[in-house]
Structures are given as C-alpha cells and as structure tokens.
Short mmCIF file of C-alpha atoms and ligand atoms in Angstrom, two decimals:
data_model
loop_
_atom_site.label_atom_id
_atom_site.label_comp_id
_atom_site.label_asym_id
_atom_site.label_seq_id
_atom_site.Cartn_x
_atom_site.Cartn_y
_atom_site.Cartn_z
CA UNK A 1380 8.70 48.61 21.86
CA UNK A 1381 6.91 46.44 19.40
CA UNK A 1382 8.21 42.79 17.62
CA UNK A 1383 7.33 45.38 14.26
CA UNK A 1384 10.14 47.36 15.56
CA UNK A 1385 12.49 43.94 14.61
CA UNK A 1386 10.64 43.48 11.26
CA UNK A 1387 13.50 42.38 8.16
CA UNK A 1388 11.40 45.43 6.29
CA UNK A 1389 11.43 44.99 2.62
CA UNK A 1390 9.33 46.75 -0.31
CA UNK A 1391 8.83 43.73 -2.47
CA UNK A 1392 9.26 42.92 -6.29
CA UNK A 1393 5.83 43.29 -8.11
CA UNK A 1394 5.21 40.98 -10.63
CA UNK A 1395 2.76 41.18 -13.13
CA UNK A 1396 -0.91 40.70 -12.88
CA UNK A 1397 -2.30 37.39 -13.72
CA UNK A 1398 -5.68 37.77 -14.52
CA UNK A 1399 -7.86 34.21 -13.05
CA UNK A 1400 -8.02 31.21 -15.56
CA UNK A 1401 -11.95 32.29 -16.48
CA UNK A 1402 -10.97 35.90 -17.42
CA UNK A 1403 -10.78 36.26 -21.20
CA UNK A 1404 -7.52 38.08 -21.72
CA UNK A 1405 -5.06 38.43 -24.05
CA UNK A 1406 -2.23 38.62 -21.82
CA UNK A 1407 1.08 39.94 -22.72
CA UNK A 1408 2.53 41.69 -19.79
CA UNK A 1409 4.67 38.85 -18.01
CA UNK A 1410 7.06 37.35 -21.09
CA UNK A 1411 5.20 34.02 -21.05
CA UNK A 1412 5.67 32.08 -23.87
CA UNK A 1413 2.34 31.91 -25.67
CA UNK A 1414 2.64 28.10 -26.89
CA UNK A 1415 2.50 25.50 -24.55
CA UNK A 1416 5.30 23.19 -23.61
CA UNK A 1417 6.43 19.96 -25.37
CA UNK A 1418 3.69 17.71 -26.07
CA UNK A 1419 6.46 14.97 -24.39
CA UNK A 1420 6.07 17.04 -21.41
CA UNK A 1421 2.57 16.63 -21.60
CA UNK A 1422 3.15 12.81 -21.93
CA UNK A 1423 4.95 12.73 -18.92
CA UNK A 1424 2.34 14.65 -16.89
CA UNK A 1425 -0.20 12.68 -18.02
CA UNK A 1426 2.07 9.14 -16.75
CA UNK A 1427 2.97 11.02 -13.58
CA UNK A 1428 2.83 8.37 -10.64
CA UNK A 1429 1.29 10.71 -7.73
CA UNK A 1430 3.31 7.40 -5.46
CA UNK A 1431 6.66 8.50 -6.55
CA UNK A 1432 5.28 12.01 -4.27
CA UNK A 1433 5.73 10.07 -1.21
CA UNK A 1434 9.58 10.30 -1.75
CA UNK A 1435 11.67 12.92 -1.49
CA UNK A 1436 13.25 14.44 -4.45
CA UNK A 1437 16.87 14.29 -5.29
CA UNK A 1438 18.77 17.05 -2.99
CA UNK A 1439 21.38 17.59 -5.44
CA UNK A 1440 18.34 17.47 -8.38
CA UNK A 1441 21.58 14.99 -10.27
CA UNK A 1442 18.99 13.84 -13.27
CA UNK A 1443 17.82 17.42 -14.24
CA UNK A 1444 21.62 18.77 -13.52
CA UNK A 1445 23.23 16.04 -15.55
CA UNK A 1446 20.96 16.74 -18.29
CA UNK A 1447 21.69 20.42 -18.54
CA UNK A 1448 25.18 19.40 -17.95
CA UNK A 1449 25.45 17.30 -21.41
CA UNK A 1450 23.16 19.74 -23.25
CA UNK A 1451 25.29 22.62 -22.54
CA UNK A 1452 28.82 20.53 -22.50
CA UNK A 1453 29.56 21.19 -18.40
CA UNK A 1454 30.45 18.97 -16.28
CA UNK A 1455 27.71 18.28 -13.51
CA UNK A 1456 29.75 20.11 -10.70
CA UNK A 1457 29.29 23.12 -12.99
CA UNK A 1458 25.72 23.27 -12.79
CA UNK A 1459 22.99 24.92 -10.22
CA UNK A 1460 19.46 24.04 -10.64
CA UNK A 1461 16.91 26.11 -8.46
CA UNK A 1462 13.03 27.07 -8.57
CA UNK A 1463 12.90 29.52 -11.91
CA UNK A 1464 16.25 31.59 -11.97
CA UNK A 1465 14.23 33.71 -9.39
CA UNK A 1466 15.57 31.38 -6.57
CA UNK A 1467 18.82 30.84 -8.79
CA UNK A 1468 19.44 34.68 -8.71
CA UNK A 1469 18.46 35.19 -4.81
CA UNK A 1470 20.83 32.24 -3.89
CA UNK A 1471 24.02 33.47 -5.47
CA UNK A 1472 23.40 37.29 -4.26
CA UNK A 1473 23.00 35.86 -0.96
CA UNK A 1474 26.37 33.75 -1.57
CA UNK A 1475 28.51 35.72 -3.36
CA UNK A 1476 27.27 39.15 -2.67
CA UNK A 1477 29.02 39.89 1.11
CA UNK A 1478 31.28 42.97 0.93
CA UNK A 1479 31.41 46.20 1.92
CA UNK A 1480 31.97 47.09 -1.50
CA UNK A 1481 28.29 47.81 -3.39
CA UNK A 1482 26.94 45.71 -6.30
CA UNK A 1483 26.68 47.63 -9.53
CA UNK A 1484 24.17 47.07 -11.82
CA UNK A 1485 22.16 49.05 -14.26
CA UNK A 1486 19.40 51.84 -13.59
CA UNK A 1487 16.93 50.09 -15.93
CA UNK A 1488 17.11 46.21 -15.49
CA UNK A 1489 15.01 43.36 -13.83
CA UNK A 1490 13.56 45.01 -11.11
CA UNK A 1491 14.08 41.98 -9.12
CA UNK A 1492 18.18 42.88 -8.30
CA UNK A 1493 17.37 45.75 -5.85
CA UNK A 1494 15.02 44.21 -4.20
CA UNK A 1495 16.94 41.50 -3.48
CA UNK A 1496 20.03 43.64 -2.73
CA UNK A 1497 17.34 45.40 -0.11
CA UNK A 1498 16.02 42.00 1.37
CA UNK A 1499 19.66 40.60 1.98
CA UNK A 1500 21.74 44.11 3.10
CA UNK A 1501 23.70 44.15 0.54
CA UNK A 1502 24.99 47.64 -0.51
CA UNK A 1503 24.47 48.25 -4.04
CA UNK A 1504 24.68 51.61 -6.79
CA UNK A 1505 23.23 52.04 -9.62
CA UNK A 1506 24.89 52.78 -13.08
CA UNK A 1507 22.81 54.80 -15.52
CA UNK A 1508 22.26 52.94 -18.71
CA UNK A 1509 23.21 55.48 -21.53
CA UNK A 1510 20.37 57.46 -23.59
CA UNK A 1511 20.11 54.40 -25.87
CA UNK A 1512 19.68 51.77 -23.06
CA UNK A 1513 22.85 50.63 -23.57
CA UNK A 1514 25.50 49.48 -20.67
CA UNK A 1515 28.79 52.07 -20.60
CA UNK A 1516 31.40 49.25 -20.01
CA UNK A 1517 33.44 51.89 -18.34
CA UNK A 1518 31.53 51.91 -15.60
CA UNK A 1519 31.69 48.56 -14.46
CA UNK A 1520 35.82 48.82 -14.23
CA UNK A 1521 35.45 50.46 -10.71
CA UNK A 1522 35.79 48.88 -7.45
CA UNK A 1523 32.61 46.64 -6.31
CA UNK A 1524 31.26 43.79 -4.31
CA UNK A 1525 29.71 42.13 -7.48
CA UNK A 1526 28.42 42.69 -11.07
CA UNK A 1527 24.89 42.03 -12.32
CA UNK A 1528 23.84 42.24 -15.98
CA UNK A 1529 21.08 40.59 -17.79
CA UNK A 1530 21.80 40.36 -21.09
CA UNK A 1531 19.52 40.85 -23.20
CA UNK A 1532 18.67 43.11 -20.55
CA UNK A 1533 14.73 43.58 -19.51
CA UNK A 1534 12.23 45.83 -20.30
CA UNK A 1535 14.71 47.18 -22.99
CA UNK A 1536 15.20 43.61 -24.82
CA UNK A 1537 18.50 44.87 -25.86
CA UNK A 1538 21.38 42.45 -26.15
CA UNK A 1539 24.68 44.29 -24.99
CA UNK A 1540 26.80 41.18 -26.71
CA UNK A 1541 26.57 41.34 -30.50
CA UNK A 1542 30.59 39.70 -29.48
CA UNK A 1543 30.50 38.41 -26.32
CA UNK A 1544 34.02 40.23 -25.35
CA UNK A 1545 31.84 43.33 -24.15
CA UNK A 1546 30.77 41.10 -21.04
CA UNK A 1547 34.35 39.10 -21.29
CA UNK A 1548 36.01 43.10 -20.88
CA UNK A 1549 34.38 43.09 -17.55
CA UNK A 1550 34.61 39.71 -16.13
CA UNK A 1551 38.23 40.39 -16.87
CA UNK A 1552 38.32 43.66 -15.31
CA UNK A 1553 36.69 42.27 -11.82
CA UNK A 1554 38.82 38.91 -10.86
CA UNK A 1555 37.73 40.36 -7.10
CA UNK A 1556 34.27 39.86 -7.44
CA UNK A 1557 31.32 37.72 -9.43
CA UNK A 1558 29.93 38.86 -12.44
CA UNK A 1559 26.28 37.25 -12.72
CA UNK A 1560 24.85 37.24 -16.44
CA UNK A 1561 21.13 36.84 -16.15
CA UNK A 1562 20.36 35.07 -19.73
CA UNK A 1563 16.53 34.77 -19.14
CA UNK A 1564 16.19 35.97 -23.12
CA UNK A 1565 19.42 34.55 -24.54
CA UNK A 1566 17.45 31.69 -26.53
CA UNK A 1567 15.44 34.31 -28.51
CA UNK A 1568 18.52 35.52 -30.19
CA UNK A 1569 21.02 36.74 -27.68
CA UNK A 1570 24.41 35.51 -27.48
CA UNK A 1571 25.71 33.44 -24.44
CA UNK A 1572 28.39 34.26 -21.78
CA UNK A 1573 28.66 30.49 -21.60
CA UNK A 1574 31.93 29.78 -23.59
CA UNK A 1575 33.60 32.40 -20.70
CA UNK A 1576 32.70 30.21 -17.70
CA UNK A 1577 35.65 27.76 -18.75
CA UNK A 1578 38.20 30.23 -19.00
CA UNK A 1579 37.10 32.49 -16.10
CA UNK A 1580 36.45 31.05 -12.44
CA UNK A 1581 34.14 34.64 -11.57
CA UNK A 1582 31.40 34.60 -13.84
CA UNK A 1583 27.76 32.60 -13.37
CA UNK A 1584 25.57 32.77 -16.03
CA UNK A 1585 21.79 32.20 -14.71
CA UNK A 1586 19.20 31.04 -17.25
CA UNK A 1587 15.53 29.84 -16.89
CA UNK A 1588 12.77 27.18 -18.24
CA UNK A 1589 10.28 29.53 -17.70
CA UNK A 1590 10.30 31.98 -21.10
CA UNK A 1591 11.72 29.99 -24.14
CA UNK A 1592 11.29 26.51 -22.55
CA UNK A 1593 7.58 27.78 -21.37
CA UNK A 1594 7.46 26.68 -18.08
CA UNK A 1595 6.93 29.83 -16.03
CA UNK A 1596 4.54 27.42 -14.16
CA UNK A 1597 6.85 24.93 -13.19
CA UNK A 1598 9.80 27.19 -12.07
CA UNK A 1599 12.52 25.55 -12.87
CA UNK A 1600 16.23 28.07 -13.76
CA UNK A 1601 20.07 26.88 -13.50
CA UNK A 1602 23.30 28.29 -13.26
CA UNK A 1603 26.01 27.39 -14.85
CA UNK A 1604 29.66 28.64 -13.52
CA UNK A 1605 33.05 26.89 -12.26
CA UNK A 1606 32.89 23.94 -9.93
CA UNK A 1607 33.73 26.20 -6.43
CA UNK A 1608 31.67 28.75 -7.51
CA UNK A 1609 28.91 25.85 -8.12
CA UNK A 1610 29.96 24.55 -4.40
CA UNK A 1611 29.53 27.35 -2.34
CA UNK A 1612 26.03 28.07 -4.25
CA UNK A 1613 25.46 24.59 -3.12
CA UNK A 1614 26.42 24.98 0.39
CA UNK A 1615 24.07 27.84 0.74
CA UNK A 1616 21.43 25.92 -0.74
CA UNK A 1617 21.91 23.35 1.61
CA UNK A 1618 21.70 25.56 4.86
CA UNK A 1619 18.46 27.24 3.52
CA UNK A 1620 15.90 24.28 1.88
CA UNK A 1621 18.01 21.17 0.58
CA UNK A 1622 14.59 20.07 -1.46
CA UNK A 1623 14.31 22.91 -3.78
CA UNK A 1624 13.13 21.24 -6.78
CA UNK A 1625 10.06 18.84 -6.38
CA UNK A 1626 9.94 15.37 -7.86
CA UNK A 1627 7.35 16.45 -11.06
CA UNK A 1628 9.68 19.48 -12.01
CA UNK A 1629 12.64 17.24 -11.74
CA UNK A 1630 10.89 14.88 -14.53
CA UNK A 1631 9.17 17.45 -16.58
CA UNK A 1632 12.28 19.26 -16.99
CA UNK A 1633 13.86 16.18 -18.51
CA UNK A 1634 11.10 15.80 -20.66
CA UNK A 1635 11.18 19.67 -21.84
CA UNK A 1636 15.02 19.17 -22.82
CA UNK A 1637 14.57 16.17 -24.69
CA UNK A 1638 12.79 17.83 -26.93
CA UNK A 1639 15.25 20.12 -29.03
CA UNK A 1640 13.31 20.03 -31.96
CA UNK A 1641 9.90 21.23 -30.15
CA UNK A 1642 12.09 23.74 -28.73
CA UNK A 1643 13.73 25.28 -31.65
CA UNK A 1644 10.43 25.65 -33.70
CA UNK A 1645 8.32 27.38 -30.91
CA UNK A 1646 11.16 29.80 -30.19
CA UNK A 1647 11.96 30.76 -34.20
CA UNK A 1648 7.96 31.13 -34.29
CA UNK A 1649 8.06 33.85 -31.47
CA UNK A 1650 11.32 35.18 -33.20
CA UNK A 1651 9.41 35.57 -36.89
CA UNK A 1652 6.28 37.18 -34.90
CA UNK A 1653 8.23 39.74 -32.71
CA UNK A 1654 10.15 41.06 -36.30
CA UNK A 1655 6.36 41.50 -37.36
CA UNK A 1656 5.38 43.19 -34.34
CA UNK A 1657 8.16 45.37 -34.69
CA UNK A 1658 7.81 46.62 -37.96
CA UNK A 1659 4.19 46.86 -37.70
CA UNK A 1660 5.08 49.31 -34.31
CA UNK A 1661 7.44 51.25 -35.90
CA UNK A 1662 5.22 52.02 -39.40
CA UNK A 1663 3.00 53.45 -36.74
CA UNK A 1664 5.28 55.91 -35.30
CA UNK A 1665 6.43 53.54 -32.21
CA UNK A 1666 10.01 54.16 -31.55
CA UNK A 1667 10.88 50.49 -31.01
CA UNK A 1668 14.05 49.14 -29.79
CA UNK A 1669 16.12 45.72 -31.47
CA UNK A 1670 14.91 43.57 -28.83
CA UNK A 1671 16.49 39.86 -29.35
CA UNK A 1672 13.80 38.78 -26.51
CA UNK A 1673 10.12 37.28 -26.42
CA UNK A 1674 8.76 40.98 -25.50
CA UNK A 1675 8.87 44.39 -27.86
CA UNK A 1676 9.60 47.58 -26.35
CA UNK A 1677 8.05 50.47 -27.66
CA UNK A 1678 7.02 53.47 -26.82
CA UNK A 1679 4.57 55.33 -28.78
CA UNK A 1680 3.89 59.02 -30.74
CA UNK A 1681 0.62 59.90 -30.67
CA UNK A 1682 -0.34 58.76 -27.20
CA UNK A 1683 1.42 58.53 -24.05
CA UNK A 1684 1.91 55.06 -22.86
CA UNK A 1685 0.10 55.25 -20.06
CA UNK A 1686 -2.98 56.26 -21.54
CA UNK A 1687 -2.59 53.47 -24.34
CA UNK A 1688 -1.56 50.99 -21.57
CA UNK A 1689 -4.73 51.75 -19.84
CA UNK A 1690 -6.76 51.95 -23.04
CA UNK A 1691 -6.09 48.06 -24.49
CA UNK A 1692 -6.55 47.07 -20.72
CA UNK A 1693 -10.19 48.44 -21.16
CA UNK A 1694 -10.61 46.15 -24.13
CA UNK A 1695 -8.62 43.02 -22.52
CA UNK A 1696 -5.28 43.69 -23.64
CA UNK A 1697 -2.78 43.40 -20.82
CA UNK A 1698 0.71 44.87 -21.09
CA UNK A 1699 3.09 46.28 -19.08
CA UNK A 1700 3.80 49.85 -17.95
CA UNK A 1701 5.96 51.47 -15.48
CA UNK A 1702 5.52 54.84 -14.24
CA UNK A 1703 9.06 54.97 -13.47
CA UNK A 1704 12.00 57.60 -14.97
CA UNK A 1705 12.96 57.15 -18.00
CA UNK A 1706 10.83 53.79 -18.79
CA UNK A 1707 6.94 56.04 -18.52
CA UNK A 1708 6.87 56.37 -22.09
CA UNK A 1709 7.59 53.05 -22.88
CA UNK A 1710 5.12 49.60 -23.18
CA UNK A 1711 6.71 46.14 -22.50
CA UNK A 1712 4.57 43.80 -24.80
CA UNK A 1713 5.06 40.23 -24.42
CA UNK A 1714 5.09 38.24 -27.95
CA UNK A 1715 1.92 36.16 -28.25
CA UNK A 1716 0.76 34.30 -30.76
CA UNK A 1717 0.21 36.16 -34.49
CA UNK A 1718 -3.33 36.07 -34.36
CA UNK A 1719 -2.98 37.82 -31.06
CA UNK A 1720 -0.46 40.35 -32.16
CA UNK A 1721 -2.97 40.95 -34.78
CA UNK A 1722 -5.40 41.67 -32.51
CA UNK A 1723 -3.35 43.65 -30.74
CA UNK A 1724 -2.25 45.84 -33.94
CA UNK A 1725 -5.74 46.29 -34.30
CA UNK A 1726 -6.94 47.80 -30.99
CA UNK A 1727 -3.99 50.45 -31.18
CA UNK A 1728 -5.12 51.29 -34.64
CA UNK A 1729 -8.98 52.12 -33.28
CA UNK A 1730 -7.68 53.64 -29.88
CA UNK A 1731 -5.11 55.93 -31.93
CA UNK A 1732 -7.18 56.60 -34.34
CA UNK A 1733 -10.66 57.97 -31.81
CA UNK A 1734 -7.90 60.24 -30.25
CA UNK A 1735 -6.81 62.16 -34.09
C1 LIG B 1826 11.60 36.29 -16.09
C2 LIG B 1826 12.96 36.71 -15.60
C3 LIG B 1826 13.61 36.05 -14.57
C4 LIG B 1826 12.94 35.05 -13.67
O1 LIG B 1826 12.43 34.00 -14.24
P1 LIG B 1826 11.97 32.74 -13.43
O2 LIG B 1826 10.57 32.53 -13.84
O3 LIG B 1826 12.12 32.97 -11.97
O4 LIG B 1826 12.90 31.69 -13.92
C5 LIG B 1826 14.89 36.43 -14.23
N1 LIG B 1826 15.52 37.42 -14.87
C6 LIG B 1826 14.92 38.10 -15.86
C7 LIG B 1826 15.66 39.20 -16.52
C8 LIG B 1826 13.62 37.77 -16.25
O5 LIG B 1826 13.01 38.48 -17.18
#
C-alpha cells in the first residue's frame, strides 16, 4: 500500500506551447488576440498603487460584476466573475454537474470539458458532431445530468446559432438539468445565448476577457445566468477560494470595459483579417470552415497537416495540431496581425510548393 494508491488521478488539459518572451515566434496556436489591450488599461497599470496589494480584494469582485452587469443589462446577482472562464467553467461543472445522469457534450469541442468531467467524477458521453462539425440537436433531447456547448464551438470555429432558437430548442428540452454555453468566440461574430437567460432559469452562458478583450494574461471570464443559479455558483466559490480575482485584475478589467470603442475596432480588425485568411486558404486548396472566431480552421490538399504543422514550426510559425480522430487533418491557426498572416501565406506557399 502506497499514499499513490489514494492519488485523485487525472490526465490533464494541454494547453498550447508558449514559446519564452526572447524566442522570435510568430505565434498563432493559442487564440490570443494579436493587439494589445486598451491603451486605458495600460494607463491604469502604469497608476497601479502596489499599497492597495496589501488589501484584500473584493470577495464578491462587486466593481468588475456591476460593470459587466450594466454592460450586458443584468442585474448584479446575475453575474459570476472568476479567473478566465477556465475557473468559470470548472466552478459550475463542479456545482451543477452532480447526477448520476452523464453530461453530454460534443466529440470535437474544448478539450477542457472532459477533463474536467474526469477531475471532478462526473459521468459524461460524448455526442458525435455530424460530418460537417455541426451539433445534431436531436441528440441533446435525451436524458442527462447537464449540457455543454461552446458556441462558436472550438477548433471548428463554427457558430451552431445563425438564430439563437437552435440552443433555445435545447435549453427548453432539458428544464432538469443546466445547459452551459461557453461563448469564448461570441464577440468575433457569433450570436449570444444571452437574451435566453431571462426567460429560462437553466442556462449559464460563460464568456471570457482573455480572446476579444485580450487579456489571456490577466484571466479574468464571467457567467452570466439567473440569480439562484448565480448563488449556488457563489456558494461553491466561497467553500473553495473566496479571493478569486486579485485587486489589479479587478481594476484592469474595469478599465478594458470602458473602452467600447478600443474594443470594437481591434475585434472588426481580426474579423476583416480572418475573411482574408480564409479566402487566401481556400484559393490554395484548404478546405476551410465559416469560422465566426479569432482562429481559421483548415485543413489542407497537398500536404497532410501534420507535416505542414511541423514544417512552419521549423521556420517559427506556431499553430496548432491534434493528432486526434477526425481533427488530424486539420490546422487551428490563430488570427494575427495581417502582416503576420502574410507571412504566414507565404511560408505555406514555399513549403507547398518544394513538395510539387
Ligand atoms: C480559450 C477558451 C476558454 C478559456 O479561456 P480563459 O482564458 O480561461 O478565459 C474557454 N472555452 C473555450 C472554448 C476557449 O477557447
């Protein structure tokens, strides 16, 4: 007998690589955003008070919460702010997901839900997306301990929603159990389960400051859903770390929603250069699907994935690649800038063209 024999086992999420600040990389494999954050954010770094450190944050994070309360027209007891939609996400399966029934969510998603299903017990199944990577609605109708969709979903960037009622059909189908609508992309051009969370008391939508906001450094997500569901997210929260959010995310996250305008130009710029991308990709041969995120995926003709994955990492182009069923011929390539999607375009040009 060994204290390894009482291990809580777990195979753990992998997240992208991030190459070290002096490597020279053009880095498009984790869905950062590739301009930096509001230069008021920057103004408030730069005025931070490292005194104000010596107190604790607020527990209930009330100025950040109130804010994203009036921007999205909740009330505060409607809103759940956590560290990046990572720890938003863990806390509510941990909450809501207790049943004997399993979870359902999709074969191809954020790779993050099973993991987290593993790490907590929770039973879960998987439902096969169909041969065009889209959700079949039918198969959410079935009994379950709890939903899961991220929409637009990840790697496939496609939005399930072009009318919200698809994801209204089956929060209206499961009044037994929470539907969680992961809307990590939904600024990019997705459309929002938002407007359901009044009239339903069994949906949470989870969204982040870390892609369109671009603050994947600070970690700061939210969920917004009805005032009991909001309640017993808090009360878990409470009985696991009741200082979640530290004082300078608290304050830079005002600062990042205060600017709207800042906002709404650096996210239309990644929109304009992923519809380039795209049509570049496909006048190549890439099949390419409609992503309405800040990532293309594409999966090329004349050159398996894998070997083109490997090839632009040779010449400091970093994308993502799973070898995984049904995703191995595909790339996930973050949007960066357009000189570096030019770049980008260029390198598969010479590696495509050395192998014909
Ligand atoms: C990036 C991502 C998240 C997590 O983002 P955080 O940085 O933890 O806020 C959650 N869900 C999906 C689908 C994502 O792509």
């Amino acid at each position: 007998m060994s204290w390894e024999d009482n291990v809580r086992r777990v195979t753990p999420y992998v997240p992208g690589e991030q190459p070290g600040d002096s490597e020279r990389v053009i880095k498009l494999n984790t869905n950062e955003m590739p301009y930096p954050p509001s230069p008021k954010v920057d103004m408030a770094l730069k005025a931070y008070d490292a005194a104000a450190l010596r107190l604790y944050p607020a527990a209930d994070v009330a100025p950040l919460r109130d804010a994203l309360a009036a921007r999205y027209g909740f009330s505060a007891d409607e809103v759940f702010v956590g560290v990046g939609s990572d720890d938003v996400l863990s806390m509510a399966f941990l909450t809501f997901f207790n049943s004997d029934k399993p979870v359902i969510f999709p074969d191809i998603t954020y790779s993050f839900y099973d993991v987290w299903a593993d790490v907590y017990r929770i039973k879960y199944e998987i439902k096969p997306l169909d041969k065009d990577f889209r959700i079949v609605k039918s198969d959410y109708m079935c009994e379950n301990g709890g939903i899961v969709i991220a929409n637009p979903n990840a790697p496939t960037g496609i939005s399930q929603a072009e009318d919200i009622s698809f994801i209204e059909d089956i929060v209206s189908a499961n009044p037994q159990s929470v539907v969680i609508v992961d809307e990590a992309y939904v600024d990019f051009g997705g459309s929002t389960a938002l407007g359901l969370v009044k009239k339903y008391d069994n949906i949470l939508v989870v969204r982040t400051f870390s892609k369109s906001r671009a603050f994947a450094g600070m970690r700061i997500g939210f969920a917004i859903g009805c005032p009991k569901m909001i309640k017993y997210l808090n009360d878990v929260k409470y009985s696991v770390n009741s200082y979640t959010m530290n004082r300078p995310a608290i304050d830079l996250g005002l600062a990042s929603l205060s600017d709207d305008e800042y906002f709404e130009k650096t996210v239309n710029a990644v929109i304009r250069t992923r519809e380039w991308t795209k049509t570049e990709l496909r006048s190549r041969g890439f099949a390419v699907t409609d992503s309405k995120t800040n990532f293309v995926f594409a999966s090329p003709s004349s050159i398996s994935a894998k070997e083109l994955f490997e090839k632009l990492r040779e010449r400091g182009i970093y994308v993502r690649w799973w070898d995984k069923d049904r995703l191995r011929d595909w790339l996930r390539i973050s949007v960066g800038t357009d000189e570096e999607m030019k770049v980008l375009i260029e390198n598969i040009d010479t590696i495509t063209a050395s192998k014909g």
